[in-house]
């Protein structure tokens, strides 16, 4: 089925009117960074249209800015296009291939009296440009004779002048309401080394001059670009028309660029994340780069589907990143094998089972099943997920408890006998019994269980490392590093996966049942150390996290009656007691809904919280620490075994409240408390972890940041308020998060 949108309609009409014999498009990236998901949209559009109408699409490196370009980036762009499944026509092209031709076209413009060498300094040139409401003023150099212009331009080319001494400008209209037409620059002097033309050129063409002509030279018919270039279209047309080129000529059409929430998408910002070490590289699986998605385990189909599904429009909008996550889930759901992996293992001994057997289980127990099975070794000792057993289960808990049997997925039903604990009371092993006549597929036991849980066989399971990724930014419209999600990467070293995953390798991507989709990381894995990246969870947990009080993401049990498609269910509503607590937390304590919800539901965290409150009555600070820090840790570890007590937690909260430490330092100290069990005050003293609140210490840092970023200072002062966050973030970063954010805020405001 052919897609339809306003650009395709234009192409279709041009072809049927006979304006062009075939459609030729191009994707023209600047090789100054790795391509991101926005580029995927442009790639899908340009290559997709060419494909749909039986035409061609060129790949052209727009390499007119020698100082920012790099071969590594050019290669990343080629890889991305190929990986997305597209083929460019002919060789990779470069704007620099046309430098000679472009120079000659510039000479023609000069000869026609339509271009001149200007020698105003930058400042005056800007003043002369006028404003939106005032006409500009033409430079006196515009009166130079054609011969003088030709001579100067040639000498510019020969490298006889310094950078910035002269420029070549089009002679169009200094009073045009379209500011772009006020004698735009065509060439500037740049004594720089170019990745392809070395030091041959001392002048480089500007985008507005090079782009339309490169399109023309290549026989492009439709030149698609993003909306920011709408006002540049007039120059595009002026250059081609003024040169009176032989038809047919290309035309420019604009579409809305892709913007996505929770994502930054300019190459400049992405480069900063890489350069400043916030991510491991351009292909860090949290990056919105094509290389990042690929490393994470996204399929190219899912990305192309996503790009097609968001459509092409003329109005800017913001796409929800959940839509991209949906696209990959949707693609993998029907495709990939389903296997079992235990992330947080607890050993289970089946007392009445002797020997071993090999069960057989389908890789594809999907709604539309496919052929393919694996052997599933089963014996006396297995691992299950620690959270799949509860000694004191809350209401609605359907998994294993002292009184409630559970099914082992693809195997038998087991019931609890005994929990073995260590000296701290932590459960180290479970003793159970199985029902021999309850074998999956051949169950004559007549027993009914509420759920099935995943498991692996101790003797044969393989230990693997899992990298659990979440969104890189925790706010919808991230401004910079201060919005980075501190939990965007969690590494689990001791997970166990069933052996067939490693032995048979039927795929690179798997659904680990009830846990999510995972991808084999071929770069960091070795024969001994296997690494899997989490591609995406089974269900969107963010939208709920943000919007509803029923927030905590939690899974539904495999055999629950609700839906067989999604293993990952929504949460039961709060019961009466929980609801009362929730109301109290949100109204009286003014806790956020998400925090209140978690606290109301989790009786363990809640009792810890209550105890801590008795020590130090600071409901908000304590709730945040308990839910965000403690809550994260107890996902993988039982609360009783932690080296943190309500008392030391209260002490930590007090240090935050009296501003001895910042929230960031509190997080760091919390990690150290986990390890050593020492008091936060002691840790802080020993490590010198103290919030810097003295303005005299912070002022020089702010000064330094201001000095280092003159461009951003100018933009901020010219009204770009968004940059405020940038400065605050830089100062916080320079102090390793130790500076008191309130004081930094007011100092930055003052000093800017
Ligand atoms: P950025 O602003 O993110 O650094 P850019 O526009 O400078 O990107 P280019 O390499 O010049 O990057 O872009 C190559 C092509 O990709 C251009 O045609 C541009 O219009 C398109 N493109 C860039 N970003 C997006 C986006 N977010 N959505 C759609 N198309 C995009
Ligand atoms: Mg650009």
PDB file of C-alpha atoms and ligand atoms in Angstrom, residues 30 32 229 267, ligand 2:
ATOM      1  CA  UNK A  30      26.525  17.395   7.528  1.00  0.00           C
ATOM      2  CA  UNK A  32      29.545  16.668  12.148  1.00  0.00           C
ATOM      3  CA  UNK A 229      14.562  26.643   5.909  1.00  0.00           C
ATOM      4  CA  UNK A 267      23.949  17.014  17.348  1.00  0.00           C
TER       5      UNK A 267
HETATM    6 MG1  LIG B   2      22.588  21.434   9.771  1.00  0.00          MG
END
